[in-house]
PDB file of C-alpha atoms in Angstrom:
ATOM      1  CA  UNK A   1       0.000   0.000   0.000  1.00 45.00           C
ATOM      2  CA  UNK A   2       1.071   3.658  -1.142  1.00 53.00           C
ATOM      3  CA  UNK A   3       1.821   6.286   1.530  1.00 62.00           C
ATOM      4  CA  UNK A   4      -0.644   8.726   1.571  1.00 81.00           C
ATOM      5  CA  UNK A   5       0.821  12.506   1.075  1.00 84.00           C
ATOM      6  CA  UNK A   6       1.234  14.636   4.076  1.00 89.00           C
ATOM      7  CA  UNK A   7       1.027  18.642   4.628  1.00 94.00           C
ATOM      8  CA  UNK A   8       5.032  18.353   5.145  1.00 92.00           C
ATOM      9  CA  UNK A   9       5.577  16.508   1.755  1.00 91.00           C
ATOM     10  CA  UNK A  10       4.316  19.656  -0.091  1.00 92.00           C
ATOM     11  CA  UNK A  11       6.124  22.055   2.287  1.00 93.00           C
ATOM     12  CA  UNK A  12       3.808  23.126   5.330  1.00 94.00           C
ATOM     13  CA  UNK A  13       2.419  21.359   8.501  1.00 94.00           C
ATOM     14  CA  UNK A  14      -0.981  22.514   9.680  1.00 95.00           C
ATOM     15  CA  UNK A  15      -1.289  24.700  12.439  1.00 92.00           C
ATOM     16  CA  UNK A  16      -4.161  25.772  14.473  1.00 88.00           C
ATOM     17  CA  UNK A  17      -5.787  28.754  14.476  1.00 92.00           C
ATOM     18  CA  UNK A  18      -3.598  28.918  11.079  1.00 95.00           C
ATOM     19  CA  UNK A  19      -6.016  29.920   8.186  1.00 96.00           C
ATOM     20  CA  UNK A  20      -3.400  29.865   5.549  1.00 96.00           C
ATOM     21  CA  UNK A  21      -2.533  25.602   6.328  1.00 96.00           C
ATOM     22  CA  UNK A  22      -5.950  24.678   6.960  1.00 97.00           C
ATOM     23  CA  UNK A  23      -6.995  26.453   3.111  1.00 97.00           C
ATOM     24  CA  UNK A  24      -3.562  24.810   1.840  1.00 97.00           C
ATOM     25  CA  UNK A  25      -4.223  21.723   3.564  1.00 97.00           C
ATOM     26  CA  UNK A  26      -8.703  21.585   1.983  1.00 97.00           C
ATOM     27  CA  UNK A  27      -7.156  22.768  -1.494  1.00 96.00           C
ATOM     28  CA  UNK A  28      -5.035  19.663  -1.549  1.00 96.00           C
ATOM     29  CA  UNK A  29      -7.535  17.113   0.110  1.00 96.00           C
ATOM     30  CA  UNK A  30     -10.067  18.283  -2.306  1.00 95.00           C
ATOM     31  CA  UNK A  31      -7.465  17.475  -5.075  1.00 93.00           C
ATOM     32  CA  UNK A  32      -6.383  14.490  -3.629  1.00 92.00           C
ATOM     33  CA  UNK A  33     -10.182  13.624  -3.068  1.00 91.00           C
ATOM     34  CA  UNK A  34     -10.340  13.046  -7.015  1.00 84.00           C
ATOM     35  CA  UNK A  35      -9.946  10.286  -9.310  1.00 80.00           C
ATOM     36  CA  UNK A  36      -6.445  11.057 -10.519  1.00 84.00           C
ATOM     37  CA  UNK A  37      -3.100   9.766  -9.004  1.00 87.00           C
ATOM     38  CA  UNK A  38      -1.576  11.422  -5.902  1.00 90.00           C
ATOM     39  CA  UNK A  39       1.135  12.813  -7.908  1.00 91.00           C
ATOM     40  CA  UNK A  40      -1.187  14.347 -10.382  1.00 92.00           C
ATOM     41  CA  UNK A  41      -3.222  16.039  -7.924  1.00 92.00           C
ATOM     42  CA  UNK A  42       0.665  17.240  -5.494  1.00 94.00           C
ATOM     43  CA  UNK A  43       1.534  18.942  -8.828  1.00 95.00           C
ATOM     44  CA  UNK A  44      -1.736  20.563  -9.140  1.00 95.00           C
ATOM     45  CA  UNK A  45      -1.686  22.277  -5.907  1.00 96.00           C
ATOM     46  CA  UNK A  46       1.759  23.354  -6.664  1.00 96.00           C
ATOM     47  CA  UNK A  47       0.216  24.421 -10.088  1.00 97.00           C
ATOM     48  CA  UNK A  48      -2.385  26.724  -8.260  1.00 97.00           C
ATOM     49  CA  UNK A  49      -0.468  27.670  -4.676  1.00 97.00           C
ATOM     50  CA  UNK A  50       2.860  28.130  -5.748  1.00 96.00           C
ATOM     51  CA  UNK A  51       3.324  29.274  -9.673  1.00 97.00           C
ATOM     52  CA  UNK A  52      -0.150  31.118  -9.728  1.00 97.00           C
ATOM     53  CA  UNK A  53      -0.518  32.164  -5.733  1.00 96.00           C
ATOM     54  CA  UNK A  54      -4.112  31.346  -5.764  1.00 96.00           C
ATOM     55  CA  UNK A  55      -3.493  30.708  -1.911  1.00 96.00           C
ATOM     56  CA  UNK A  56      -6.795  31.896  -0.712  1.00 96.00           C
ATOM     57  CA  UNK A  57     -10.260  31.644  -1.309  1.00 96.00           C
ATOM     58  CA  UNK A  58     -10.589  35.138  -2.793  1.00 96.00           C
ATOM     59  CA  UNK A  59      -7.873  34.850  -5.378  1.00 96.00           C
ATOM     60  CA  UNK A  60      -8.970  31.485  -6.538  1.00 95.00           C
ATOM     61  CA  UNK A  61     -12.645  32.855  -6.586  1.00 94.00           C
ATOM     62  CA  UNK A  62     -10.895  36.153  -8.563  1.00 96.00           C
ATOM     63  CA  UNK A  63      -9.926  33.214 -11.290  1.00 95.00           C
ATOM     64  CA  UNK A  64     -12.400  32.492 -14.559  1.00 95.00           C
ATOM     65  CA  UNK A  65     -12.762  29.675 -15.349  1.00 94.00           C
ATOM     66  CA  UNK A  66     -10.593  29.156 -18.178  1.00 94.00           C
ATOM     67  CA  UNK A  67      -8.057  30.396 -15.712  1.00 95.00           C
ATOM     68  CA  UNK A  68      -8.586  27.273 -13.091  1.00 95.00           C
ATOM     69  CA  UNK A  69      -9.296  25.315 -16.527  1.00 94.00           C
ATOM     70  CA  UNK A  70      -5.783  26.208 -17.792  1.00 94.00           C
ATOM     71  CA  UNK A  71      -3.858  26.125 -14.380  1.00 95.00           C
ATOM     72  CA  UNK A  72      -5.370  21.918 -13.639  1.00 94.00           C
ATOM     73  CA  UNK A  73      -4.013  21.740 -16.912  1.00 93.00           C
ATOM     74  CA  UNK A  74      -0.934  22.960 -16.066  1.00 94.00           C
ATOM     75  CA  UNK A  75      -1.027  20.311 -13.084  1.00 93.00           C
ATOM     76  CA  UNK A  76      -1.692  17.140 -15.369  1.00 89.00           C
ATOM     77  CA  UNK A  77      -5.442  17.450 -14.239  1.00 81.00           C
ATOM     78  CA  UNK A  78      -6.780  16.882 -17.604  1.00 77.00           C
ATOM     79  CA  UNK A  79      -9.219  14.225 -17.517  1.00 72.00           C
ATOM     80  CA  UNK A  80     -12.264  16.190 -14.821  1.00 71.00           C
ATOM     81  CA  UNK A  81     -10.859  19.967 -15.722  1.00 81.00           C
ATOM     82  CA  UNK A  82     -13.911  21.053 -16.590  1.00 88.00           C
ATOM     83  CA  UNK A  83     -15.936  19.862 -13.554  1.00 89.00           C
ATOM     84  CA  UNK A  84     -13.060  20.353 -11.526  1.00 91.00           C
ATOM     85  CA  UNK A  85     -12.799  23.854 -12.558  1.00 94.00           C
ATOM     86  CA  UNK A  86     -16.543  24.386 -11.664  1.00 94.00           C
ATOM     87  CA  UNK A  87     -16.490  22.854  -8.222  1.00 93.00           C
ATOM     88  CA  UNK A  88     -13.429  24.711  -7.157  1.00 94.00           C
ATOM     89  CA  UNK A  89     -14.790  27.704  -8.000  1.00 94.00           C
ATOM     90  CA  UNK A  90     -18.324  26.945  -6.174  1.00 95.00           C
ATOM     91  CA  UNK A  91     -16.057  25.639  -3.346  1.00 94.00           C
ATOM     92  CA  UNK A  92     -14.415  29.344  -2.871  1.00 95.00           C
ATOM     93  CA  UNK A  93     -17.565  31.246  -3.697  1.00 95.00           C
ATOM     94  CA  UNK A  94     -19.668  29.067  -0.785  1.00 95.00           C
ATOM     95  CA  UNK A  95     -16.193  29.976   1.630  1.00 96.00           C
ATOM     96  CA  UNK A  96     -16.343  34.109   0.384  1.00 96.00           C
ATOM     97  CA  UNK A  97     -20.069  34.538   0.705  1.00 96.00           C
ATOM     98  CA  UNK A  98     -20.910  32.515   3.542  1.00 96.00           C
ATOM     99  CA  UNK A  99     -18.005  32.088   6.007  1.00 97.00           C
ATOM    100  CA  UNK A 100     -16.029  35.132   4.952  1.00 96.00           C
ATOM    101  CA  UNK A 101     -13.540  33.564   2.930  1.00 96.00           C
ATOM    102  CA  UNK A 102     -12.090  30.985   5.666  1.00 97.00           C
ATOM    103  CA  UNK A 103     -12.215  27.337   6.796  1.00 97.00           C
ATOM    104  CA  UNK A 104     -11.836  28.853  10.139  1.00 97.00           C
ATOM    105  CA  UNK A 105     -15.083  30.668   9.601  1.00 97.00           C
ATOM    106  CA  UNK A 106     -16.598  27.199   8.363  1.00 98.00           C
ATOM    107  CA  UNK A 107     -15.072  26.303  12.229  1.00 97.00           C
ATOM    108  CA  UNK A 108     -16.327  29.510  14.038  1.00 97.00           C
ATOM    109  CA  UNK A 109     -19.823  28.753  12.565  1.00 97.00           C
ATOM    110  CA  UNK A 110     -19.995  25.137  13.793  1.00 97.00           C
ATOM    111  CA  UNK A 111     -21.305  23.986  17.044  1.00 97.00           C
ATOM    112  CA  UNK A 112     -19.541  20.918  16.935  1.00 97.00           C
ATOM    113  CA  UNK A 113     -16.444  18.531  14.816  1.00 97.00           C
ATOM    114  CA  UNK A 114     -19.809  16.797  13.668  1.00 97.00           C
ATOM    115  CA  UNK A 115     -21.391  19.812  12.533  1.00 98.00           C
ATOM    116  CA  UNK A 116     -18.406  21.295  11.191  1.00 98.00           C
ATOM    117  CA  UNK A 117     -18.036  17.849   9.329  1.00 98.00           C
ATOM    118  CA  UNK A 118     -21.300  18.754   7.807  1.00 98.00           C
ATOM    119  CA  UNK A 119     -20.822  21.775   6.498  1.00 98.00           C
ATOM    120  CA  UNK A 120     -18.006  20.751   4.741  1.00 98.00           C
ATOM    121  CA  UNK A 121     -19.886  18.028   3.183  1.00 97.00           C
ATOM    122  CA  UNK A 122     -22.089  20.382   1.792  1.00 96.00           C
ATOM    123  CA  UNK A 123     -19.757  21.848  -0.232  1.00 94.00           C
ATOM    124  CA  UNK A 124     -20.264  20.265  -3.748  1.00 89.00           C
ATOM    125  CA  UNK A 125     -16.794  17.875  -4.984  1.00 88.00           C
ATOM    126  CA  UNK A 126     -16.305  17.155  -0.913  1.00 95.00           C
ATOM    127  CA  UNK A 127     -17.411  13.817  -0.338  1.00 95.00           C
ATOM    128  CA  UNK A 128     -16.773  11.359   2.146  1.00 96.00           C
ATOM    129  CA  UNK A 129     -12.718  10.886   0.756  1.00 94.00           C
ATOM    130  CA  UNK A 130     -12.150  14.344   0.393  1.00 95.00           C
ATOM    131  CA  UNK A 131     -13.317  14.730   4.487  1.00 97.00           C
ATOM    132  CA  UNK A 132     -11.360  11.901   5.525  1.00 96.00           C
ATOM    133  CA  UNK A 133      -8.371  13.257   4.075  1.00 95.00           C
ATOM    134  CA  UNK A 134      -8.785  17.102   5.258  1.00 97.00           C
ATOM    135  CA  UNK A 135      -9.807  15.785   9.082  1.00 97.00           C
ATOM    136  CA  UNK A 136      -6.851  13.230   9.447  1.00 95.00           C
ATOM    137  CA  UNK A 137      -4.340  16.493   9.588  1.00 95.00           C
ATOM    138  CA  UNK A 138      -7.250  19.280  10.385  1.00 96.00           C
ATOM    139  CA  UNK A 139      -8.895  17.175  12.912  1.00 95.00           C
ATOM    140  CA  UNK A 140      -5.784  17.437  15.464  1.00 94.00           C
ATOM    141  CA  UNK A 141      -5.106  20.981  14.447  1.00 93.00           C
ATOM    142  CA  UNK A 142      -8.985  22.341  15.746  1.00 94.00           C
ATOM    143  CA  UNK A 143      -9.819  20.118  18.128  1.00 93.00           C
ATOM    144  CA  UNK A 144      -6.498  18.888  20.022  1.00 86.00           C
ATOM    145  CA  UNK A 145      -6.969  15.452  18.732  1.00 64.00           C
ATOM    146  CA  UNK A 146      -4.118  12.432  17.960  1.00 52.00           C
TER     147      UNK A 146
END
């Protein structure tokens, strides 16, 4: 069996009460949450976060979507693209209008991890992989877990 990819492996550890890691940290879960190879979807992020800075929720939201088209592209992301392209962007417009631009407002708004596991549920392309992925390195971080 294949490692999984950690935070560290693409350069940060998740902190709490750290915005910037927990976005990093959903961007590449909901990457990794896809149907593509690990590698694919580690070359993405670096793709988006790193060559285009698109390390927030408002400047991926400030992309079109031939922009997030062309940068999964860039990543090897070829195959979903499209669909990819539209979820991400949904994902950062639901984070902008309704939890002003932060996972930690997605936290702040939640009564409980179960709750908070909810919300992010409800966020279209975050299924029940791309959860288990963001909670096994978030989970510890908010709630003092592991």
């Amino acid at each position: 069996m294949r490692r999984e990819l950690l935070p560290r492996d693409l350069g940060f550890e998740v902190q709490a009460g750290d915005e910037a890691s927990l976005f990093a940290w959903f961007l590449a879960s909901f990457l990794f949450g896809n149907r593509i190879s690990q590698a694919l979807a580690a070359r993405t992020w670096e793709v988006i976060v790193r060559q285009h800075g698109r390390d927030t929720p408002a400047r991926l939201c400030a992309c079109s979507h031939a922009q997030l088209v062309r940068m999964l592209g860039e990543g090897g992301y070829r195959r979903y693209d499209e669909s990819t392209a539209t979820r991400l962007s949904q994902l950062c417009r639901t984070l902008v209008d309704e939890y002003d631009g932060r996972i930690l407002g997605v936290f702040e708004a939640s009564r409980d991890r179960a709750d908070f596991e909810r919300r992010l549920l409800a966020f279209r392309g975050v299924g029940p992989v791309t959860l288990g992925i963001f909670m096994r390195e978030a989970g510890p971080a908010l709630y003092g877990e592991g």
